[in-house]
Coordinates of C-alpha atoms and ligand atoms in Angstrom, one line a residue:
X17 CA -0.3 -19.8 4.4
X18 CA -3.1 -19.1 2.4
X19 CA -6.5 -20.1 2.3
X20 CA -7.5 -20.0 -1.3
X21 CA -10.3 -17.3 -1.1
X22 CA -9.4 -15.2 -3.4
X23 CA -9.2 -17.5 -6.1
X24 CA -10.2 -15.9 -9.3
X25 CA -9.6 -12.6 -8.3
X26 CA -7.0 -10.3 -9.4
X27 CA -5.1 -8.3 -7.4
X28 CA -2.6 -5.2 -8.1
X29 CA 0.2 -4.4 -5.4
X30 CA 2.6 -0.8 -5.7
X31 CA 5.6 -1.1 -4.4
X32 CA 5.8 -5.1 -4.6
X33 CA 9.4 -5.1 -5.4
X34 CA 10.6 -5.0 -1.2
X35 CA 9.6 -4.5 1.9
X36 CA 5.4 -4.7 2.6
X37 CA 4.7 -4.6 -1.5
X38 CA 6.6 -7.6 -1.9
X39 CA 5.3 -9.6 1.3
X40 CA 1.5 -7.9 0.6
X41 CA 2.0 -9.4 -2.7
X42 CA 2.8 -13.1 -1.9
X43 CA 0.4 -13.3 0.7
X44 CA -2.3 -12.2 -1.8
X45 CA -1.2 -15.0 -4.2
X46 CA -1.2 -17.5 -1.4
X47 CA -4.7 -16.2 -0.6
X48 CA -5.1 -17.8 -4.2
X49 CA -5.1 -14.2 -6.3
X50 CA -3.2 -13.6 -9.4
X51 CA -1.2 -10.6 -8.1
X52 CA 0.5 -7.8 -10.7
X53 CA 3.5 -6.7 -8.7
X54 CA 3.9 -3.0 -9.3
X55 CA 7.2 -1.6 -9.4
X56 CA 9.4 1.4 -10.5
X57 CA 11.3 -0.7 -13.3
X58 CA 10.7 -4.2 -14.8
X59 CA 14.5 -5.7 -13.0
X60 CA 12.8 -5.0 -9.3
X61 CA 9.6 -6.0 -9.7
X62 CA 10.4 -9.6 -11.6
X63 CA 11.7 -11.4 -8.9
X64 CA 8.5 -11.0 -6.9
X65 CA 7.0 -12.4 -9.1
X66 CA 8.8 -14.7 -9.8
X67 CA 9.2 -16.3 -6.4
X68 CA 4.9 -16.4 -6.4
X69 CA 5.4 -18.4 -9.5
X70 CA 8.3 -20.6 -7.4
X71 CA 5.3 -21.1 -4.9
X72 CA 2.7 -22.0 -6.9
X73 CA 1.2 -18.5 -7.5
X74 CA 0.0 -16.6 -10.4
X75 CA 2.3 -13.1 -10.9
X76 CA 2.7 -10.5 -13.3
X77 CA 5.7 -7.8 -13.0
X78 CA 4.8 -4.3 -13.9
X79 CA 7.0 -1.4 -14.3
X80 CA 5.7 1.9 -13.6
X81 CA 6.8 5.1 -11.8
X82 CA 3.6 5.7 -9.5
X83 CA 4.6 9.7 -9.3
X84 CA 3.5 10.2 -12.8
X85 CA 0.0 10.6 -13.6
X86 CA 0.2 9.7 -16.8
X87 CA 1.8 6.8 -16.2
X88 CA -0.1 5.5 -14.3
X89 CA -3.1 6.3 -16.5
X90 CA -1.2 4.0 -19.8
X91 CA -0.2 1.4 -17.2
X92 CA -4.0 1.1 -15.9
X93 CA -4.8 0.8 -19.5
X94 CA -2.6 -2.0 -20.4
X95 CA -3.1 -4.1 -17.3
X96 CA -7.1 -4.4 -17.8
X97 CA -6.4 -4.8 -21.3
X98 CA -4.5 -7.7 -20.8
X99 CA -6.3 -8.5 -17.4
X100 CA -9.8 -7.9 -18.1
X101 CA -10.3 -6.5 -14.4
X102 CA -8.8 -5.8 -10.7
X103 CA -10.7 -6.3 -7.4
X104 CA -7.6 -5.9 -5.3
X105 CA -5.3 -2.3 -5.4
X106 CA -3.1 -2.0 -3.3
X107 CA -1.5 1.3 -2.9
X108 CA 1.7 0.6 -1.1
X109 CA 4.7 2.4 -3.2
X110 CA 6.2 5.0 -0.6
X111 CA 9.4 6.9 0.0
X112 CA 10.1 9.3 2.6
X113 CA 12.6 12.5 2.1
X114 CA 12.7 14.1 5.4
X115 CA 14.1 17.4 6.6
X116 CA 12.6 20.2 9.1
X117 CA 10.3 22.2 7.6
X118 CA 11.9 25.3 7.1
X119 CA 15.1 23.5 5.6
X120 CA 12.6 21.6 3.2
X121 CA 12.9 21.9 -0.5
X122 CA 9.4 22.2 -2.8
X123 CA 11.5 18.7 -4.7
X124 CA 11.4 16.9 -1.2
X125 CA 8.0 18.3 -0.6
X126 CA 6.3 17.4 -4.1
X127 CA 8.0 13.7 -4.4
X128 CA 6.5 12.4 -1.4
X129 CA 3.4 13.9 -2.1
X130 CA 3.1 12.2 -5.7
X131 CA 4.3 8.8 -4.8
X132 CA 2.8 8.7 -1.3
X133 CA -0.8 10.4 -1.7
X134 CA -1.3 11.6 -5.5
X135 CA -0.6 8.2 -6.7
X136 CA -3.4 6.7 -4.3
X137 CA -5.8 9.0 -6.5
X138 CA -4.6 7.5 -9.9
X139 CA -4.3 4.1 -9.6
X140 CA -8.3 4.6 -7.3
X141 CA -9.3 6.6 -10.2
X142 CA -8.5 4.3 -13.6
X143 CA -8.7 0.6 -11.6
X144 CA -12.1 1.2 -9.6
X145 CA -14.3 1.5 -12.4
X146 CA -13.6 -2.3 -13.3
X147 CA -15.0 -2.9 -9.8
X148 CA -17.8 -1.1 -10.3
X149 CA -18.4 -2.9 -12.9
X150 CA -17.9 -6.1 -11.3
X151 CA -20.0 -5.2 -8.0
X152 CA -17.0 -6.2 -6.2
X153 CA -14.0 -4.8 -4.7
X154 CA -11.3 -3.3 -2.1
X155 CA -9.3 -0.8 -2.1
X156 CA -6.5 -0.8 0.6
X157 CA -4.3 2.2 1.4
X158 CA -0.7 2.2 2.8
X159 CA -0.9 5.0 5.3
X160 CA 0.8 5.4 8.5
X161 CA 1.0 6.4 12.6
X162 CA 3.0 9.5 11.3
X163 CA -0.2 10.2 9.3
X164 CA -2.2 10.2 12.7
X165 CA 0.6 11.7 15.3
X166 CA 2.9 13.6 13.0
X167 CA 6.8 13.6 13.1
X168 CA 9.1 16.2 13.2
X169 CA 11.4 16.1 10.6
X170 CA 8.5 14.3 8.0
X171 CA 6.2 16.9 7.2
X172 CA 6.0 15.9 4.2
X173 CA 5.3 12.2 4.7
X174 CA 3.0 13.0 7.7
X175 CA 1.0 14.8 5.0
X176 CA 0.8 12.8 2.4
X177 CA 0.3 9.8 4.5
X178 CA -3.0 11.5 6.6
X179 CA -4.1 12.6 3.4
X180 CA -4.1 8.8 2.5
X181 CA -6.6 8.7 5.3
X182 CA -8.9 11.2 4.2
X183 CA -8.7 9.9 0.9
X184 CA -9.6 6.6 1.7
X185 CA -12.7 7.7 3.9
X186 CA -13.8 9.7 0.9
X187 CA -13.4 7.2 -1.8
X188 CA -14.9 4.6 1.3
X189 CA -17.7 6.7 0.9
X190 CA -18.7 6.8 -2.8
X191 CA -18.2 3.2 -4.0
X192 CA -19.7 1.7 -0.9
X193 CA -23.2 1.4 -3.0
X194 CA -20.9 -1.1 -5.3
X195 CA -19.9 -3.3 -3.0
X196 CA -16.5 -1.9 -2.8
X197 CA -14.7 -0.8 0.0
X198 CA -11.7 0.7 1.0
X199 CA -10.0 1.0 4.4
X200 CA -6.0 2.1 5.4
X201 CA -3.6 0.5 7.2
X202 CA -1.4 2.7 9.8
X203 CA 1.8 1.0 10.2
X204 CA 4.1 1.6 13.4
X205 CA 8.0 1.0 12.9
X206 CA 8.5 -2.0 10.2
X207 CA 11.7 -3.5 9.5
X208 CA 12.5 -2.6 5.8
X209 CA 15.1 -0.8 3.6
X210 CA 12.9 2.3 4.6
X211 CA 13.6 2.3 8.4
X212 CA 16.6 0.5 8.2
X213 CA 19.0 3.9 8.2
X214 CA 17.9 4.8 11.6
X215 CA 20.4 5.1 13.8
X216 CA 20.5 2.8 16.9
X217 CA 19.9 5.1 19.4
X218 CA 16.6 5.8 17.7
X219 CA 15.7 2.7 17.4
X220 CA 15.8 2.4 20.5
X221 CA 13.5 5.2 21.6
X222 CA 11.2 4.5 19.3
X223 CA 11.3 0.7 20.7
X224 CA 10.5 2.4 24.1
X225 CA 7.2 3.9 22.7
X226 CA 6.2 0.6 21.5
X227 CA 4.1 -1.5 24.1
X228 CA 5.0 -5.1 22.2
X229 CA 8.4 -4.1 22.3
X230 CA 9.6 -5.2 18.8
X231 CA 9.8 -3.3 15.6
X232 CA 6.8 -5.4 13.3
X233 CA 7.6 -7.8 10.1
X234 CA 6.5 -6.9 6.5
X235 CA 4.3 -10.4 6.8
X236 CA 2.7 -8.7 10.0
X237 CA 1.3 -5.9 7.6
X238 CA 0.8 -8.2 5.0
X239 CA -1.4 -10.4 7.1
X240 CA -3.9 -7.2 7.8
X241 CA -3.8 -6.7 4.2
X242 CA -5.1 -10.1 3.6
X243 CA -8.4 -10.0 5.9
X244 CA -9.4 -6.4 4.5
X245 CA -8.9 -8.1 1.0
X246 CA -11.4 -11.1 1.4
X247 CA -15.1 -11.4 2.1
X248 CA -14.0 -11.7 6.0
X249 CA -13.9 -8.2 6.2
X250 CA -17.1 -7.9 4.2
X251 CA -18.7 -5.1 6.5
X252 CA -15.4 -2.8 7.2
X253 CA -15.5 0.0 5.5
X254 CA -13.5 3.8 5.6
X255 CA -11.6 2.2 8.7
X256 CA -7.9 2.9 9.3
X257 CA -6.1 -0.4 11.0
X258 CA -2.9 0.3 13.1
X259 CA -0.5 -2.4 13.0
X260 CA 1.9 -0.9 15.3
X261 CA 2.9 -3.2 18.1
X262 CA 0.3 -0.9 20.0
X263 CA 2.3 2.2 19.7
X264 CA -0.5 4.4 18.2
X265 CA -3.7 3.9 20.6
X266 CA -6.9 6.3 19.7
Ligands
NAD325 P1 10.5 0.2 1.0 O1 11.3 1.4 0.8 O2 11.2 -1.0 1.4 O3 9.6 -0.1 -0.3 C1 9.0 0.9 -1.0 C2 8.5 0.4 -2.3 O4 7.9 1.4 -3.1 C3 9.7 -0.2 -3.2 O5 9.2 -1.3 -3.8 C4 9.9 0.9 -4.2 O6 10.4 0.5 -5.4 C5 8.5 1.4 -4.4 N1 8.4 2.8 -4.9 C6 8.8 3.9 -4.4 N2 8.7 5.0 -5.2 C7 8.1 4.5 -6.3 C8 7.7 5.0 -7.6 N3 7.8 6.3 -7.8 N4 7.1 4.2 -8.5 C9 7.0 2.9 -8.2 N5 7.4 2.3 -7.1 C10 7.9 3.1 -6.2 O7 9.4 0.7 2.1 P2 8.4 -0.2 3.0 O8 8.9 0.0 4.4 O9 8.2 -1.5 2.5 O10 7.1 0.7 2.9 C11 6.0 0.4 2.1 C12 4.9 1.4 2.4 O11 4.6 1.3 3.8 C13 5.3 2.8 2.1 O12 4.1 3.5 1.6 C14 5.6 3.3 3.5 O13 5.4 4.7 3.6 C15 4.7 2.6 4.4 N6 5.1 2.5 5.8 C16 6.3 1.9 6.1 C17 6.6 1.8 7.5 C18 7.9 1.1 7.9 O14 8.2 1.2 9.1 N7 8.6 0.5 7.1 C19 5.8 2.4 8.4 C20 4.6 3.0 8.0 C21 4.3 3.0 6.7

């Protein structure tokens, strides 16, 4: 359950329609945000909102492709039209296409980049400036351990998602003097439509490598969000938090 300290605050989740979007989002509006649930069409990202409305939140669905700069751009423009501000982003839309390198195509290469990392720079770029504004805000990235260790087969996604890292110490960097900041969170294994394909023999190596022995929940990411979100986490910033069962230790 929430707590209520985000109460006036608004918040803007990517990827909100499944998975960690949707549970970052509902956590947020129990943390007493209103929360736009970001989304590639309006059918997947209404019923997130609408089951924060069933619980008492406040929820706006949003449909945008994140890949598209210029989409993102408009969509940034209508929200804090209608809105008037966000102190909350977070990036969380993903997708993985994997392949081994050699076999990889520049379309597998440049769709994970776009939605994993680019995106993180366009929704940063047009939303920060009402937290500027506002001397108030966070920014919280959806990297992950393949970001930190690498993966054969991804890449790609290890890319994007360490330059989601970098990213987030730069920007960590330039809007601290506003009262902003803006940390990452490193996933391990989560179950989700994403890692639900793996095959059971990999599941069970990967749940080998992990010393709490269990893949993690959407809520258990979710949770993390939450903290770097409120004024709990007031004096954290450019940090990358692993919520990985332990798997990933520096
Ligand atoms: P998921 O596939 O269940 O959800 C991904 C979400 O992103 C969906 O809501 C999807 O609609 C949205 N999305 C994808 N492309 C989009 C686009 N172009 N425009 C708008 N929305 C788009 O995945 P998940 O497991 O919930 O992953 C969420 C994030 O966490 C991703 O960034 C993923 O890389 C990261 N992550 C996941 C795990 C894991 O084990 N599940 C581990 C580490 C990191």
């Amino acid at each position: 359950m929430g707590n209520g300290e985000q109460r006036g605050k608004v918040a803007l989740v990517t990827g909100a329609s499944r998975g960690i979007g949707r549970a970052v989002a509902i956590q947020l509006a129990r943390d007493g945000a209103k929360v736009i649930c970001v989304s590639r069409s309006e059918a997947s990202a209404t019923p997130t909102a609408e089951a924060i409305r069933a619980d008492g939140g406040e929820s706006d669905p949003f449909a945008v492709d994140v890949s598209r700069a210029e989409a993102v751009q408009a969509a940034c423009r209508d929200i804090l039209e209608k809105h008037g501000r966000v102190d909350i982003l977070v990036n969380c839309a993903g997708i993985n296409r994997d392949n081994m390198c050699l076999l990889m195509t520049d379309d597998e290469w440049n769709a994970v980049l776009a939605t994993d990392l680019s995106s993180c720079f366009h929704w940063t770029k047009h939303l920060c400036r009402s937290m500027v504004r506002n001397r108030w805000g966070r920014v919280i990235n959806i990297s992950s351990v393949i970001g930190l260790v690498g993966n054969g087969g991804q890449a790609n996604y290890a890319a994007a998602k360490a330059g989601v890292i970098a990213f987030t110490k730069s920007i960590a960097r330039e809007l601290a003097s506003r009262n902003i900041t803006a940390n990452a969170i490193a996933p391990g294994f989560i179950d989700t439509d994403m890692t639900a394909p793996l095959p059971e023999a990999i599941r069970e190596k990967v749940l080998e490598q992990i010393p709490l022995r269990k893949f993690g929940r959407p809520e258990d990411v979710a949770s993390a969000v939450s903290f770097l979100a409120s004024d709990r986490s007031s004096y954290i910033t450019g940090h990358v938090l692993n919520v990985d069962g332990g798997m990933v230790m520096a």
